[in-house]
Coordinates of C-alpha atoms in Angstrom, one line a residue:
X1 CA 0.1 -0.1 -0.2
X2 CA 3.0 2.9 0.9
X3 CA 4.3 1.2 -2.2
X4 CA 1.2 2.5 -4.3
X5 CA 0.1 5.8 -2.5
X6 CA 4.3 7.1 -3.3
X7 CA 3.4 6.1 -7.7
X8 CA 1.7 10.2 -7.8
X9 CA 5.0 11.6 -5.5
X10 CA 7.5 9.7 -8.0
X11 CA 4.7 10.9 -11.3
X12 CA 4.8 14.2 -9.9
X13 CA 8.2 14.0 -9.0
X14 CA 9.6 12.6 -12.3
X15 CA 7.0 14.9 -14.3
X16 CA 8.8 17.9 -12.3
X17 CA 12.1 16.7 -13.1
X18 CA 11.8 16.1 -16.9
X19 CA 10.1 20.1 -17.3
X20 CA 13.2 21.9 -15.1
X21 CA 15.6 19.4 -17.4
X22 CA 13.9 20.6 -20.4
X23 CA 13.0 24.1 -20.2
X24 CA 17.0 24.3 -19.4
X25 CA 17.6 22.9 -23.2
X26 CA 15.5 25.6 -24.3
X27 CA 17.1 28.1 -22.4
X28 CA 20.3 27.5 -23.6
X29 CA 19.7 28.1 -26.9
X30 CA 18.6 31.7 -27.0
X31 CA 21.3 33.0 -24.3
X32 CA 23.8 31.2 -26.1
X33 CA 22.6 33.6 -29.4
X34 CA 22.8 36.7 -27.3
X35 CA 26.2 35.9 -25.6
X36 CA 27.7 35.0 -29.3
X37 CA 26.0 38.4 -30.5
X38 CA 27.6 40.7 -27.6
X39 CA 30.9 39.1 -27.8
X40 CA 30.8 39.8 -31.5
X41 CA 31.1 44.3 -31.4
X42 CA 33.6 43.8 -28.4
X43 CA 35.6 42.4 -31.8
X44 CA 34.9 46.2 -33.2
X45 CA 34.5 48.3 -30.1
X46 CA 35.4 51.7 -32.6
X47 CA 31.3 50.6 -34.7
X48 CA 29.2 52.8 -34.8
X49 CA 25.7 51.7 -33.5
X50 CA 24.8 51.8 -38.0
X51 CA 27.5 49.5 -38.4
X52 CA 26.8 47.0 -36.0
X53 CA 23.2 47.3 -35.6
X54 CA 22.5 43.7 -37.2
X55 CA 24.2 42.0 -34.3
X56 CA 22.3 43.6 -32.0
X57 CA 19.3 43.3 -34.1
X58 CA 19.1 40.1 -33.5
X59 CA 20.6 40.2 -30.3
X60 CA 17.0 42.2 -29.3
X61 CA 15.0 39.5 -31.9
X62 CA 17.2 35.9 -29.3
X63 CA 16.0 38.5 -25.9
X64 CA 12.2 38.4 -27.0
X65 CA 12.2 35.5 -27.9
X66 CA 13.7 34.4 -23.8
X67 CA 11.2 36.7 -22.5
X68 CA 8.0 35.1 -24.0
X69 CA 10.1 31.2 -22.9
X70 CA 10.8 32.7 -19.7
X71 CA 6.9 33.6 -19.1
X72 CA 5.1 30.6 -20.4
X73 CA 7.5 28.5 -18.9
X74 CA 5.7 30.8 -15.8
X75 CA 2.2 29.7 -16.6
X76 CA 2.7 26.0 -17.3
X77 CA 4.5 26.2 -14.0
X78 CA 1.9 28.0 -12.5
X79 CA -0.9 25.9 -13.9
X80 CA 1.0 22.9 -12.0
X81 CA 1.3 24.2 -8.8
X82 CA -2.5 25.0 -9.3
X83 CA -0.9 29.1 -8.2
X84 CA -2.1 29.6 -11.9
X85 CA -6.0 30.8 -10.7
X86 CA -9.2 31.1 -13.6
X87 CA -11.1 34.6 -13.2
X88 CA -14.5 34.6 -14.7
X89 CA -17.3 37.1 -15.4
X90 CA -19.0 37.4 -18.1
X91 CA -18.4 38.0 -21.7
X92 CA -19.5 38.6 -25.4
X93 CA -18.0 35.3 -26.9
X94 CA -18.7 36.6 -29.9
X95 CA -17.1 40.1 -29.2
X96 CA -14.2 38.8 -28.5
X97 CA -13.5 36.6 -31.7
X98 CA -14.4 39.3 -33.4
X99 CA -12.0 41.7 -31.9
X100 CA -8.6 38.7 -32.5
X101 CA -9.8 38.2 -35.9
X102 CA -9.1 42.6 -36.4
X103 CA -6.1 41.9 -34.8
X104 CA -5.0 39.4 -37.0
X105 CA -6.6 41.1 -40.7
X106 CA -3.8 43.3 -41.0
X107 CA -0.9 39.9 -40.1
X108 CA -2.5 37.6 -42.6
X109 CA -2.6 40.4 -45.7
X110 CA 1.0 40.4 -45.9
X111 CA 0.3 37.2 -46.3
X112 CA -1.8 37.1 -48.9
X113 CA -3.9 34.4 -46.6
X114 CA -7.8 35.5 -46.3
X115 CA -9.7 35.3 -42.9
X116 CA -12.7 34.1 -43.0
X117 CA -15.3 34.2 -39.6
X118 CA -18.5 32.4 -39.0
X119 CA -18.9 33.9 -35.4
X120 CA -22.6 32.9 -33.6
X121 CA -24.0 36.6 -32.5
X122 CA -25.5 37.1 -28.7
X123 CA -23.1 35.1 -27.2
X124 CA -22.4 35.5 -23.7
X125 CA -19.3 33.2 -21.4
X126 CA -18.8 33.0 -17.8
X127 CA -15.3 32.2 -18.4
X128 CA -11.3 33.3 -18.3
X129 CA -11.8 36.1 -21.2
X130 CA -8.0 37.5 -20.5
X131 CA -6.5 33.5 -20.9
X132 CA -9.5 32.8 -23.4
X133 CA -8.3 35.4 -25.8
X134 CA -4.8 33.4 -24.9
X135 CA -6.1 30.8 -26.4
X136 CA -7.8 31.9 -29.3
X137 CA -3.9 33.6 -29.8
X138 CA -2.4 31.1 -29.6
X139 CA -5.0 29.0 -32.0
X140 CA -4.6 31.6 -35.3
X141 CA -0.5 33.0 -34.7
X142 CA -0.4 28.9 -35.3
X143 CA -2.3 29.1 -38.1
X144 CA -1.0 32.1 -39.7
X145 CA 2.7 30.2 -39.2
X146 CA 2.4 27.1 -40.2
X147 CA -0.1 28.8 -43.7
X148 CA 1.4 29.6 -46.9
X149 CA 0.5 32.3 -49.4
X150 CA -3.0 32.7 -51.1
X151 CA -4.6 30.3 -47.6
X152 CA -7.0 31.0 -46.1
X153 CA -7.8 30.7 -42.4
X154 CA -11.3 29.3 -40.9
X155 CA -12.5 30.3 -37.4
X156 CA -16.8 28.8 -36.6
X157 CA -17.8 29.3 -33.7
X158 CA -21.4 28.7 -32.6
X159 CA -23.6 26.9 -29.3
X160 CA -24.4 23.5 -29.8
X161 CA -26.4 22.4 -26.6
X162 CA -24.9 22.8 -23.7
X163 CA -21.3 23.6 -25.1
X164 CA -19.7 26.7 -26.5
X165 CA -18.5 24.7 -29.9
X166 CA -14.8 26.7 -31.6
X167 CA -13.1 25.6 -34.5
X168 CA -10.5 27.3 -36.2
X169 CA -9.0 25.8 -39.3
X170 CA -6.5 26.5 -41.6
X171 CA -5.1 26.1 -45.7
X172 CA -1.3 25.6 -44.4
X173 CA 0.6 22.9 -44.1
X174 CA -0.9 20.5 -41.7
X175 CA 0.8 18.0 -39.4
X176 CA 1.9 14.3 -40.3
X177 CA -0.2 11.6 -38.4
X178 CA 2.6 10.6 -36.8
X179 CA 2.9 13.7 -34.9
X180 CA -1.0 14.6 -34.4
X181 CA -0.6 12.6 -31.2
X182 CA 2.3 14.0 -29.3
X183 CA 1.6 18.2 -30.8
X184 CA -0.4 19.1 -27.2
X185 CA 3.0 17.9 -25.4
X186 CA 5.0 19.9 -23.9
X187 CA 7.9 21.5 -26.0
X188 CA 7.0 18.7 -28.7
X189 CA 8.0 20.0 -32.4
X190 CA 6.4 19.0 -35.8
X191 CA 8.9 20.2 -37.0
X192 CA 11.6 21.8 -34.9
X193 CA 13.6 23.6 -38.3
X194 CA 10.5 25.7 -39.0
X195 CA 9.4 26.1 -35.7
X196 CA 12.6 27.8 -34.8
X197 CA 12.2 29.8 -38.0
X198 CA 9.4 31.0 -37.4
X199 CA 9.8 31.8 -33.5
X200 CA 8.2 29.1 -31.6
X201 CA 8.7 27.9 -28.5
X202 CA 7.3 24.6 -28.6
X203 CA 4.8 25.7 -25.4
X204 CA 1.3 27.0 -27.3
X205 CA -0.4 23.9 -28.0
X206 CA 0.7 22.6 -23.7
X207 CA -0.8 26.6 -23.0
X208 CA -3.6 26.0 -25.1
X209 CA -4.5 23.1 -23.9
X210 CA -4.6 23.8 -19.9
X211 CA -6.8 27.2 -20.7
X212 CA -9.6 25.2 -22.4
X213 CA -9.6 22.0 -19.3
X214 CA -9.8 24.7 -17.0
X215 CA -12.4 25.8 -18.1
X216 CA -14.1 22.5 -18.1
X217 CA -13.6 22.0 -21.3
X218 CA -12.0 19.8 -24.4
X219 CA -9.2 20.3 -27.3
X220 CA -8.1 19.0 -30.1
X221 CA -6.9 18.5 -33.6
X222 CA -8.2 16.8 -37.1
X223 CA -4.8 18.0 -39.6
X224 CA -3.7 16.7 -43.7
X225 CA 0.0 17.2 -44.2
X226 CA 0.1 19.5 -46.7
X227 CA -3.5 20.4 -46.8
X228 CA -4.3 22.6 -43.3
X229 CA -5.3 21.8 -39.5
X230 CA -8.2 22.2 -37.6
X231 CA -8.5 23.0 -34.3
X232 CA -12.0 22.3 -32.6
X233 CA -12.8 23.5 -29.0
X234 CA -15.1 22.4 -26.5
X235 CA -16.2 24.9 -23.9
X236 CA -18.9 23.9 -21.8
X237 CA -21.6 26.1 -20.7
X238 CA -21.5 26.9 -17.0
X239 CA -24.6 28.4 -14.4
X240 CA -24.9 31.0 -16.8
X241 CA -27.3 32.5 -19.8
X242 CA -25.4 31.5 -22.7
X243 CA -27.7 34.2 -24.7
X244 CA -27.7 38.1 -24.4
X245 CA -32.0 39.0 -23.7

C-alpha cells in the first residue's frame, strides 16, 4: 500500500524533473546566441551603432524570444502548482472573437492570407476572458505561421447544446500523422527547423490545452499533411445565460 501511495508522488517528481530538463535545454539556445552576438560587438569597439545594427537586432530578437519563453514557462509552472487561477466573468464571446480577427487581419493581408469567420452572435460566456483571448491568439498565430501565401483561415463558433464549439481551420502545411498525438505535449515540435524560424517555443499548444481544460472543456486537432489543420474547442456553459436578452 505504501508503494502504491508513492506512485503519484514519483510521477509528479519525474514530471517536474523532465520539465526542468526541457526548460534548461530551451533556455540554453537563446542565451548562447545573445552571448555570441554581444561578444562580436567587442571585436570592433570603434564601430558605430549603425555599423553594428544587424548584430544588435539579432540580439534583441533573441531577447524577445527568451522573454516569451520565460513567460510561457511561468504559466505552465503555475498551472502545475495550482497557483494559476482562472478569473471568471460574463463576457460576449462573439465580440471577443471578432476583436481578435480584426487584430490578425492586417498580418494576414501581408501574407495574402484570407481570414473568414462564421461567428454566432449574442453568445455570453462565463469564463476567464483574458485566458480565452490568449487561447485564441495562440491558435490563430499558429495558423498564420504555418499557412502559405494565398491561404485561408476559417474561424467558426456556435452554441451546440450545453457547450460552445469553436473551430479554427487553416489551409497550411498540416501535421504529419505520426506527430498529431503529441502536439499538445510540452516542447514538442513537429518541424523543429521551421518552428525555430518562426520563433516558436513548443509551449503554445500546451498552454492552449491547459486553458481549455481549466474551463472544463476539450481541445482536439485534425490534420492532413500539406492540406491543412483544424483545431476544435468545446467549452461547457456553466450556470450562465448563453444568450443575450
